Amino acid sequence: MNIGELAKRTGLSSSRIRFYERAGLLTTVDRGPNGYRTYPPQAVLVLTLITTAQNAGFSLEEIRRLLPSDLERWQHDGLLEALRRKVADIEALEARLAENKAQLVSLIADIEAKPDDIDCATNARRVLSRVVGQETESHLEGAGDIKPTGKASRRWQTKAG
Amino acid sequence: MNIGELAKRTGLSSSRIRFYERAGLLTTVDRGPNGYRTYPPQAVLVLTLITTAQNAGFSLEEIRRLLPSDLERWQHDGLLEALRRKVADIEALEARLAENKAQLVSLIADIEAKPDDIDCATNARRVLSRVVGQETESHLEGAGDIKPTGKASRRWQTKAG
DNA sequence: CATAACCTTTGAGTTAAGTTTAAGGTCAAG
DNA sequence: CTTGACCTTAAACTTAACTCAAAGGTTATG
């Protein structure tokens, strides 16, 4: 199959497929006598696997290290470990999110519990000072950012739509 | 407070703080007669909110759109609405995370459930075909990636450590 | 045989979220 | 009055994961 066909079947752009090849992620590629790339049907699997892993939060570099040249003989020990690490990452973030959410929720409760005899501005100050106190205790100052597994984890964002 | 002090208190680099100002995220800044930036104590809170939101998966652009309406109205009474929006955002993110995690967990289970009597290569094929089946349904072909909150979500990766 | 639709390579551009560098002004201490 | 720590700006650099453009070769179709 040519690159256009593969692109169609995977939903990826041809340039992206070439890029993956250049990056050492897609090795199951041959050349026809005309110089055209020719792919076995298996390439669809490989590309699917790559995008799946990406969706799960793996960088291409991580994927490159996990993907065996021979799909049939991948080392699933390393793979399993990596998958579990990723799950742990997600769990850490979940805990963190839950914490943030609980904070917000209790903030809301705090605001709603505003004594009737103080004005809005004073209440705002009361609430804000509470937030600052919380934040500096739990999140700031280098101590525990997320990074449960590896180096820095700071990529997973909606594109600010 | 000067920028160095603010940096120390938030754990961020000065360059990053200046960058956030340039990006329109940090507006609570004044200039001394020497040209130095001068921050009110509140700036610590703003930066804390920014990094917290980042950790929760928001892009700076999203944060920029949320912040001014948030913090400047925090003095007035749109506060509750803003907080509730934030909680809703967090819940959306939690859903996103849960989805990703579920995918990983089921993949792990699938790999581990390898019957004792088949070899590694066969297991690989079995798992792979499952992944492909899943993916073409749920992720591939432009259709519906995760995006609970915004547009495209494809950033959340460890740095391939 | 023309022409559109493929394919090739190389190299440059893009975006996000910063960091680094260069060249300089300011301030507190000794 | 010099030294070092701090601050300023503008501009360039960084990384990941691509995309785009240019300039050209190939192939299928009318």
XYZ file of C-alpha atoms (C1' of nucleotides) in Angstrom:
382
model
C 0.000 0.000 0.000
C 1.198 3.504 -0.810
C 1.410 6.304 1.680
C -1.801 7.946 0.544
C -3.736 4.772 1.064
C -2.202 4.302 4.483
C -3.043 7.883 5.319
C -6.616 7.333 4.308
C -6.899 4.148 6.321
C -5.425 5.603 9.494
C -6.822 9.066 9.227
C -3.335 10.522 9.573
C -1.743 12.907 7.131
C 0.991 11.630 4.840
C 3.399 14.158 6.259
C 2.724 12.841 9.707
C 3.373 9.289 8.600
C 6.673 10.329 7.010
C 7.478 12.178 10.177
C 6.923 9.072 12.253
C 9.212 7.157 9.979
C 11.892 9.799 10.321
C 11.408 9.647 14.073
C 12.063 5.933 14.048
C 8.540 4.965 15.034
C 7.415 3.376 11.824
C 9.932 0.950 10.429
C 7.687 -1.400 8.492
C 8.190 0.360 5.204
C 9.663 -0.688 1.888
C 10.406 1.141 -1.321
C 9.028 0.343 -4.744
C 11.305 0.616 -7.781
C 9.941 4.113 -8.300
C 11.076 5.197 -4.874
C 7.576 5.248 -3.462
C 7.073 3.999 0.061
C 5.203 0.727 0.270
C 3.550 -0.449 3.450
C 2.294 -3.819 4.589
C -1.223 -3.883 6.076
C 0.445 -4.200 9.464
C 1.491 -0.573 9.240
C -2.081 0.380 9.983
C -1.770 -1.427 13.289
C 1.474 0.224 14.148
C 0.138 3.691 13.451
C -3.003 2.938 15.405
C -0.913 1.788 18.290
C 1.135 4.958 18.129
C -1.849 7.272 18.220
C -3.468 5.198 20.930
C -0.398 5.499 23.067
C -0.313 9.205 22.359
C -3.879 9.559 23.485
C -2.934 7.756 26.644
C -0.315 10.391 27.316
C 2.870 8.842 25.997
C 5.361 11.010 24.194
C 6.702 9.833 20.869
C 10.036 9.257 22.513
C 8.490 6.952 25.066
C 6.593 5.160 22.350
C 9.720 4.758 20.282
C 11.426 3.057 23.169
C 8.476 0.761 23.806
C 7.713 -0.179 20.238
C 9.760 -3.129 19.092
C 10.872 -3.255 15.512
C 9.034 -6.502 15.402
C 5.501 -5.989 16.558
C 5.086 -9.635 17.281
C 7.938 -9.729 19.699
C 7.447 -6.618 21.783
C 8.679 -6.760 25.307
C 5.510 -6.664 27.220
C 7.244 -6.502 30.560
C 8.478 -3.030 29.831
C 5.196 -2.212 28.250
C 3.158 -3.295 31.212
C 5.376 -1.388 33.533
C 5.050 1.739 31.430
C 1.300 1.371 31.270
C 1.107 1.032 35.007
C 3.312 4.038 35.508
C 1.006 6.004 33.286
C -2.001 4.884 35.278
C -0.209 5.968 38.423
C 0.384 9.358 36.820
C -3.269 9.684 36.091
C -4.205 8.655 39.594
C -1.906 11.237 41.074
C -3.510 13.864 38.925
C -6.931 12.640 39.882
C -6.079 12.981 43.528
C -4.782 16.423 42.886
C -7.866 17.417 41.001
C -10.097 16.056 43.719
C -8.174 18.131 46.189
C -8.568 21.266 44.098
C -12.209 20.592 43.628
C -12.791 20.005 47.309
C -11.055 23.282 47.938
C -13.313 25.096 45.547
C -16.398 23.438 46.878
C -15.542 24.352 50.441
C -14.786 27.860 49.250
C -18.229 28.061 47.763
C -19.735 26.830 50.992
C -17.681 29.367 52.874
C -18.905 32.204 50.735
C -22.472 31.115 50.942
C -22.154 31.016 54.704
C -21.430 34.741 54.671
C -22.726 36.299 57.877
C -25.559 38.639 57.135
C -23.985 41.514 58.972
C -20.816 42.004 56.899
C -20.688 43.532 53.465
C -19.699 41.860 50.246
C -16.221 43.341 50.033
C -15.337 42.279 53.519
C -16.633 38.835 52.821
C -14.532 38.678 49.674
C -11.432 39.589 51.657
C -12.249 36.996 54.263
C -12.646 34.326 51.645
C -9.614 35.307 49.612
C -7.312 35.268 52.585
C -8.513 31.788 53.291
C -7.610 30.707 49.773
C -4.123 32.120 50.011
C -3.525 30.337 53.240
C -4.624 27.081 51.748
C -2.632 27.417 48.603
C 0.661 28.243 50.159
C 0.278 25.265 52.418
C -0.668 22.625 49.957
C 0.684 23.447 46.537
C 3.404 25.954 46.358
C 7.132 26.015 46.734
C 8.590 23.306 44.639
C 7.786 20.505 46.977
C 5.235 18.293 45.370
C 4.248 19.057 41.886
C 2.740 16.173 40.043
C 5.609 14.318 38.429
C 4.855 10.934 39.936
C 6.548 8.879 37.288
C 9.150 10.700 35.387
C 10.553 14.093 34.792
C 8.173 16.921 34.241
C 4.596 16.326 33.416
C 3.023 19.424 32.069
C 1.305 18.597 28.818
C -2.317 17.822 28.598
C -4.396 20.685 27.712
C -7.308 21.667 25.632
C -6.236 24.018 22.956
C -7.819 27.012 24.555
C -10.849 26.873 22.324
C 7.071 43.336 46.595
C 9.670 43.044 43.807
C 9.740 40.332 41.216
C 12.471 38.346 42.952
C 10.505 38.227 46.131
C 7.386 37.172 44.257
C 9.399 34.508 42.480
C 10.685 33.193 45.752
C 7.240 33.148 47.282
C 5.593 31.363 44.382
C 8.460 29.115 43.398
C 8.280 30.399 39.830
C 11.160 31.924 37.919
C 11.184 35.657 37.357
C 11.242 35.136 33.622
C 8.143 33.063 33.897
C 6.386 35.735 35.895
C 7.329 38.355 33.301
C 6.120 35.993 30.625
C 2.756 35.639 32.313
C 2.458 39.390 32.451
C 3.258 39.671 28.759
C 0.668 37.002 28.113
C -1.940 39.052 29.895
C -2.342 36.656 32.784
C -0.859 38.748 35.516
C -2.207 42.285 35.533
C -1.817 43.187 39.174
C 1.521 44.860 38.713
C 2.772 48.376 39.228
C 6.048 50.134 38.552
C 8.267 51.828 41.073
C 9.999 55.106 40.129
C 13.044 53.045 39.160
C 11.039 51.039 36.661
C 11.003 47.944 38.829
C 7.852 45.895 38.886
C 6.017 46.063 42.176
C 3.446 43.498 43.153
C 0.723 43.496 45.763
C 0.551 40.406 47.964
C -2.457 39.384 45.930
C -0.140 38.557 43.036
C 0.930 35.455 44.906
C -2.644 34.297 44.834
C -3.010 35.013 41.149
C 0.116 33.094 40.251
C -0.962 30.267 42.482
C -4.267 30.133 40.723
C -2.529 30.137 37.355
C -0.246 27.237 38.149
C -3.019 25.365 39.860
C -5.185 25.722 36.795
C -2.273 24.649 34.612
C -1.802 21.583 36.722
C -5.468 20.911 36.300
C -4.913 20.839 32.565
C -5.831 24.286 31.367
C -3.814 26.084 28.748
C -2.642 29.594 29.452
C -5.073 30.842 26.884
C -7.973 29.245 28.700
C -6.724 30.570 31.976
C -6.402 34.032 30.508
C -10.007 33.924 29.490
C -11.118 32.636 32.879
C -8.965 34.750 35.114
C -9.972 38.353 34.520
C -13.613 37.512 34.795
C -12.739 35.540 37.865
C -10.358 37.553 39.905
C -11.604 40.974 39.103
C -15.106 39.960 39.841
C -13.955 38.252 42.968
C -14.254 41.630 44.554
C -17.821 41.898 43.410
C -20.414 39.223 43.437
C -19.979 37.080 40.344
C -17.690 35.058 42.553
C -19.972 32.148 43.144
C -20.724 31.718 39.513
C -17.051 31.751 38.641
C -16.244 29.198 41.281
C -19.000 26.935 40.122
C -17.747 27.207 36.576
C -14.375 26.194 37.831
C -15.767 23.189 39.592
C -17.577 22.216 36.428
C -14.313 22.532 34.533
C -12.596 20.307 37.009
C -15.349 17.775 36.714
C -14.981 17.772 32.962
C -11.310 17.131 33.394
C -11.958 14.371 35.841
C -14.155 12.705 33.282
C -11.425 13.059 30.705
C -8.890 11.524 33.018
C -11.183 8.697 33.995
C -11.685 7.856 30.358
C -7.989 7.718 29.664
C -7.355 5.680 32.728
C -10.097 3.219 31.949
C -8.587 2.673 28.555
C -5.174 2.004 29.991
C -6.469 -0.245 32.724
C -8.461 -2.368 30.347
C -5.472 -2.617 28.070
C -3.334 -3.795 30.972
C -5.937 -6.317 32.007
C -6.147 -7.567 28.478
C -2.435 -8.088 28.217
C -2.271 -9.808 31.567
C -5.167 -12.077 30.747
C -2.978 -13.927 28.285
C -3.990 -17.574 28.400
C -1.095 -19.746 29.500
C -1.261 -21.883 26.451
C -0.629 -19.268 23.797
C 2.709 -17.762 22.968
C 3.760 -14.181 23.214
C 3.341 -13.447 19.543
C -0.199 -14.750 19.485
C -1.015 -12.745 22.567
C 0.392 -9.671 20.942
C -1.866 -10.188 17.960
C -4.838 -10.745 20.209
C -4.223 -7.585 22.190
C -3.426 -5.564 19.126
C -6.556 -6.512 17.330
C -8.538 -5.469 20.359
C -6.803 -2.122 20.486
C -7.470 -1.546 16.840
C -11.093 -2.472 17.201
C -11.483 -0.072 20.099
C -9.631 2.701 18.478
C -11.381 2.769 15.205
C -14.580 3.016 17.129
C -13.621 5.573 19.678
C -10.642 7.624 18.674
C -9.569 7.475 15.110
C -10.721 9.341 12.095
C -11.261 12.783 13.410
C -14.549 11.920 15.004
C -14.605 12.202 18.726
C -11.439 12.487 20.681
C -11.801 13.308 24.294
C -12.544 17.018 24.363
C -15.039 17.397 27.164
C -14.156 21.021 27.774
C -12.544 22.464 24.715
C -11.198 21.646 21.320
C -8.445 19.166 20.869
C -6.836 17.526 23.800
C -3.461 16.144 23.021
C -1.035 17.415 25.604
C -0.227 15.589 28.710
C 2.929 13.729 28.575
C 5.878 12.895 30.657
C 8.957 14.092 28.958
C 9.948 10.633 27.785
C 12.218 10.164 30.751
C 0.537 13.713 -25.049
C -1.410 16.566 -21.680
C -2.744 16.907 -17.175
C -4.172 15.741 -12.720
C -3.194 13.132 -8.928
C -0.002 10.845 -6.880
C 4.771 10.413 -4.911
C 9.780 12.196 -3.561
C 13.167 15.243 -0.685
C 14.860 19.144 1.805
C 14.217 22.761 4.499
C 11.671 26.052 6.694
C 7.603 27.402 9.515
C 4.288 26.746 13.550
C 2.589 26.631 18.430
C 2.978 26.546 23.459
C 5.238 27.745 27.202
C 8.719 29.168 28.548
C 14.332 30.066 29.083
C 18.522 32.313 27.813
C 21.368 35.962 26.433
C 23.012 40.512 25.769
C 23.374 44.950 27.150
C 22.417 47.732 30.415
C 20.183 50.512 34.815
C 19.691 50.479 40.258
C 20.659 49.641 44.907
C 22.845 48.197 49.418
C 27.228 47.134 51.636
C 31.858 47.686 52.696
C 33.339 54.131 44.749
C 33.345 49.662 43.598
C 31.309 45.199 43.890
C 27.569 42.129 43.651
C 22.833 41.350 43.811
C 18.983 42.804 41.834
C 16.146 44.820 38.150
C 15.056 46.309 32.943
C 14.275 45.273 27.787
C 14.362 42.951 23.319
C 15.300 39.255 20.888
C 16.779 34.815 20.153
C 16.655 30.098 21.477
C 14.313 25.549 23.064
C 11.352 21.238 22.549
C 7.665 18.399 20.729
C 5.115 17.231 17.199
C 4.037 18.335 13.487
C 2.697 21.150 8.832
C 3.795 23.580 4.652
C 6.271 24.956 0.537
C 9.235 24.324 -3.218
C 10.930 21.789 -6.799
C 10.694 17.889 -9.002
C 9.705 12.596 -10.512
C 5.712 9.012 -11.615
C 1.450 7.178 -13.007
C -3.361 6.831 -14.397
C -6.758 8.786 -17.476
C -8.964 11.061 -21.521
